[in-house]
């Protein structure tokens, strides 16, 4: 059995794409220069042109320019051909300025710029980087020798980039480029990786929302990422730079998921260590304002949480038509997803995909781990018996009998945000004007410093406990209960099902943890583990830790019966 691993690390400025705005001196009228900034690569059509000895071969390899050419992504395609001396009389020039949605200029830093050229390579490309005040930071010529070419020149805190195509490799050729990337894609393969561990974990009943992690160390020649080098590339590591993991077992290649840089540590003997988390880990750092919900479709609430972060999700058809009624306090988006998943009975999974998936815990066995694949040293443990599960259901009602003082404080001139510990409905304010009101907060604008009083109504939380228990108790058993009181999206219509799911989970009392030979096991799968004694443990794989640099050995944790 042969195993290999590979990591593709996006060592680029993570906000440059969103802040980049493009202007070009020349481009075909059916081409949009913004397309070179697309996240998904352009497939550049191989169309016939009038380029001598190149653009119109008679072997049928090229296609005609489509009538609806504007519907195709072309990127950057010059209108002029290079001359006999390979240069342009009017050099194609691209100007990139960086600013946010408010029009505020933004600084960016990268180890260089990567281009994808098409059809013919340019001979010389010049790049100039400019600072905030318009001063020139760097001026460098590059001579590309491949179509995916990295212009390797580290520049920090630039606000504008000007790219000029000085000449082409051949005479009488158009210049074409399909993409630009402010940084470089680092390919970390077996030859460079010194250690790599991947942790994939789920909770079958969403009691928690585990964060998958990738820990990768790799060799870097020439101390490129040396921590103490004030001009080194270490300074360019950024939160949320992307790492995509792959493993190959024999000839089967598997994408293991997309991760995001959390921390990079300095080099020791030219080794750099990356600590990355999955999208759940990213969402743990993003605030969600929450709110009061009344029969809100699950898909709508997930869309409200994930779409602003440009996160795609997949909701299993089992949850079609399912709605949520209840309350979410201000907290992280990870916490909000956990509350949703617990209420509807969903597994939340990001492993081996680029999206967030929500689906019911599987009921069918899809994997069998035989004794031949188990490595000596498996540990079997047994959890304490749980005989009762109590779930507190919440029902929120707006009480409008009497207007109450919700908050009183003294503020200086300006906008201020008042947050509430429980949901409210603000009806009036004195000493300020309401800018925005919400069940969890209110933004006010104060024009004269002084006391501000917010008034309105509060919500009453009616709590009802739903129970599932073992009846009668087994002989000699001691009653033991587990309870969940803070699931604020569990209303009376969902509480009994939630209690049953949790009770059934706690009856899976045995846990098998140990190493197995490489395979395709995934967290959340329902599997059975066989032992030499002929006994079989059946349950959910809750965690898979893969040593990608150590032969692909997997340490699995399975809870079952």
JSON list of N, CA and C in Angstrom, two decimals, residues 11 154 223-229 231-238 263-267 272-273:
[
{"chain": "A", "resi": 11, "resn": "UNK", "atom": "N", "xyz": [-0.92, 31.21, -0.51]},
{"chain": "A", "resi": 11, "resn": "UNK", "atom": "CA", "xyz": [-0.09, 32.22, 0.16]},
{"chain": "A", "resi": 11, "resn": "UNK", "atom": "C", "xyz": [-0.30, 33.56, -0.55]},
{"chain": "A", "resi": 154, "resn": "UNK", "atom": "N", "xyz": [8.45, 40.51, -3.30]},
{"chain": "A", "resi": 154, "resn": "UNK", "atom": "CA", "xyz": [7.65, 40.82, -2.11]},
{"chain": "A", "resi": 154, "resn": "UNK", "atom": "C", "xyz": [7.53, 42.33, -1.92]},
{"chain": "A", "resi": 223, "resn": "UNK", "atom": "N", "xyz": [15.56, 29.56, 4.11]},
{"chain": "A", "resi": 223, "resn": "UNK", "atom": "CA", "xyz": [14.95, 30.26, 5.25]},
{"chain": "A", "resi": 223, "resn": "UNK", "atom": "C", "xyz": [13.97, 31.34, 4.81]},
{"chain": "A", "resi": 224, "resn": "UNK", "atom": "N", "xyz": [13.19, 31.02, 3.79]},
{"chain": "A", "resi": 224, "resn": "UNK", "atom": "CA", "xyz": [12.27, 32.01, 3.22]},
{"chain": "A", "resi": 224, "resn": "UNK", "atom": "C", "xyz": [11.30, 32.57, 4.26]},
{"chain": "A", "resi": 225, "resn": "UNK", "atom": "N", "xyz": [10.87, 31.71, 5.19]},
{"chain": "A", "resi": 225, "resn": "UNK", "atom": "CA", "xyz": [9.90, 32.14, 6.19]},
{"chain": "A", "resi": 225, "resn": "UNK", "atom": "C", "xyz": [10.54, 32.37, 7.55]},
{"chain": "A", "resi": 226, "resn": "UNK", "atom": "N", "xyz": [11.81, 32.71, 7.57]},
{"chain": "A", "resi": 226, "resn": "UNK", "atom": "CA", "xyz": [12.51, 32.92, 8.84]},
{"chain": "A", "resi": 226, "resn": "UNK", "atom": "C", "xyz": [11.81, 33.99, 9.68]},
{"chain": "A", "resi": 227, "resn": "UNK", "atom": "N", "xyz": [11.52, 33.65, 10.92]},
{"chain": "A", "resi": 227, "resn": "UNK", "atom": "CA", "xyz": [10.76, 34.53, 11.80]},
{"chain": "A", "resi": 227, "resn": "UNK", "atom": "C", "xyz": [11.50, 35.84, 12.07]},
{"chain": "A", "resi": 228, "resn": "UNK", "atom": "N", "xyz": [12.81, 35.78, 12.18]},
{"chain": "A", "resi": 228, "resn": "UNK", "atom": "CA", "xyz": [13.57, 36.96, 12.59]},
{"chain": "A", "resi": 228, "resn": "UNK", "atom": "C", "xyz": [14.03, 37.82, 11.41]},
{"chain": "A", "resi": 229, "resn": "UNK", "atom": "N", "xyz": [13.68, 37.41, 10.19]},
{"chain": "A", "resi": 229, "resn": "UNK", "atom": "CA", "xyz": [14.06, 38.20, 9.02]},
{"chain": "A", "resi": 229, "resn": "UNK", "atom": "C", "xyz": [13.04, 39.32, 8.85]},
{"chain": "A", "resi": 231, "resn": "UNK", "atom": "N", "xyz": [12.48, 41.38, 6.62]},
{"chain": "A", "resi": 231, "resn": "UNK", "atom": "CA", "xyz": [11.93, 41.53, 5.27]},
{"chain": "A", "resi": 231, "resn": "UNK", "atom": "C", "xyz": [11.44, 40.20, 4.71]},
{"chain": "A", "resi": 232, "resn": "UNK", "atom": "N", "xyz": [11.36, 39.18, 5.55]},
{"chain": "A", "resi": 232, "resn": "UNK", "atom": "CA", "xyz": [11.03, 37.83, 5.09]},
{"chain": "A", "resi": 232, "resn": "UNK", "atom": "C", "xyz": [9.55, 37.64, 4.82]},
{"chain": "A", "resi": 233, "resn": "UNK", "atom": "N", "xyz": [9.26, 36.51, 4.16]},
{"chain": "A", "resi": 233, "resn": "UNK", "atom": "CA", "xyz": [7.89, 36.20, 3.77]},
{"chain": "A", "resi": 233, "resn": "UNK", "atom": "C", "xyz": [7.02, 35.83, 4.97]},
{"chain": "A", "resi": 234, "resn": "UNK", "atom": "N", "xyz": [7.63, 35.56, 6.13]},
{"chain": "A", "resi": 234, "resn": "UNK", "atom": "CA", "xyz": [6.84, 35.23, 7.32]},
{"chain": "A", "resi": 234, "resn": "UNK", "atom": "C", "xyz": [5.82, 36.33, 7.62]},
{"chain": "A", "resi": 235, "resn": "UNK", "atom": "N", "xyz": [6.18, 37.57, 7.32]},
{"chain": "A", "resi": 235, "resn": "UNK", "atom": "CA", "xyz": [5.31, 38.71, 7.61]},
{"chain": "A", "resi": 235, "resn": "UNK", "atom": "C", "xyz": [4.03, 38.67, 6.78]},
{"chain": "A", "resi": 236, "resn": "UNK", "atom": "N", "xyz": [4.00, 37.83, 5.75]},
{"chain": "A", "resi": 236, "resn": "UNK", "atom": "CA", "xyz": [2.86, 37.82, 4.84]},
{"chain": "A", "resi": 236, "resn": "UNK", "atom": "C", "xyz": [1.83, 36.76, 5.18]},
{"chain": "A", "resi": 237, "resn": "UNK", "atom": "N", "xyz": [2.09, 35.94, 6.21]},
{"chain": "A", "resi": 237, "resn": "UNK", "atom": "CA", "xyz": [1.06, 35.00, 6.64]},
{"chain": "A", "resi": 237, "resn": "UNK", "atom": "C", "xyz": [-0.14, 35.80, 7.14]},
{"chain": "A", "resi": 238, "resn": "UNK", "atom": "N", "xyz": [-1.34, 35.38, 6.72]},
{"chain": "A", "resi": 238, "resn": "UNK", "atom": "CA", "xyz": [-2.56, 36.09, 7.10]},
{"chain": "A", "resi": 238, "resn": "UNK", "atom": "C", "xyz": [-3.63, 35.11, 7.55]},
{"chain": "A", "resi": 263, "resn": "UNK", "atom": "N", "xyz": [-2.71, 30.12, 12.52]},
{"chain": "A", "resi": 263, "resn": "UNK", "atom": "CA", "xyz": [-1.43, 30.56, 13.07]},
{"chain": "A", "resi": 263, "resn": "UNK", "atom": "C", "xyz": [-0.29, 29.91, 12.30]},
{"chain": "A", "resi": 264, "resn": "UNK", "atom": "N", "xyz": [0.76, 30.68, 12.06]},
{"chain": "A", "resi": 264, "resn": "UNK", "atom": "CA", "xyz": [1.99, 30.16, 11.48]},
{"chain": "A", "resi": 264, "resn": "UNK", "atom": "C", "xyz": [3.12, 30.42, 12.46]},
{"chain": "A", "resi": 265, "resn": "UNK", "atom": "N", "xyz": [3.91, 29.41, 12.73]},
{"chain": "A", "resi": 265, "resn": "UNK", "atom": "CA", "xyz": [5.01, 29.57, 13.67]},
{"chain": "A", "resi": 265, "resn": "UNK", "atom": "C", "xyz": [6.33, 29.65, 12.92]},
{"chain": "A", "resi": 266, "resn": "UNK", "atom": "N", "xyz": [7.31, 30.27, 13.55]},
{"chain": "A", "resi": 266, "resn": "UNK", "atom": "CA", "xyz": [8.60, 30.51, 12.93]},
{"chain": "A", "resi": 266, "resn": "UNK", "atom": "C", "xyz": [9.35, 29.24, 12.60]},
{"chain": "A", "resi": 267, "resn": "UNK", "atom": "N", "xyz": [10.39, 29.38, 11.84]},
{"chain": "A", "resi": 267, "resn": "UNK", "atom": "CA", "xyz": [11.13, 28.23, 11.34]},
{"chain": "A", "resi": 267, "resn": "UNK", "atom": "C", "xyz": [12.15, 27.73, 12.35]},
{"chain": "A", "resi": 272, "resn": "UNK", "atom": "N", "xyz": [8.62, 25.30, 8.61]},
{"chain": "A", "resi": 272, "resn": "UNK", "atom": "CA", "xyz": [7.54, 26.21, 8.97]},
{"chain": "A", "resi": 272, "resn": "UNK", "atom": "C", "xyz": [6.31, 25.39, 9.33]},
{"chain": "A", "resi": 273, "resn": "UNK", "atom": "N", "xyz": [5.62, 25.78, 10.40]},
{"chain": "A", "resi": 273, "resn": "UNK", "atom": "CA", "xyz": [4.45, 25.04, 10.87]},
{"chain": "A", "resi": 273, "resn": "UNK", "atom": "C", "xyz": [3.20, 25.89, 10.69]}
]
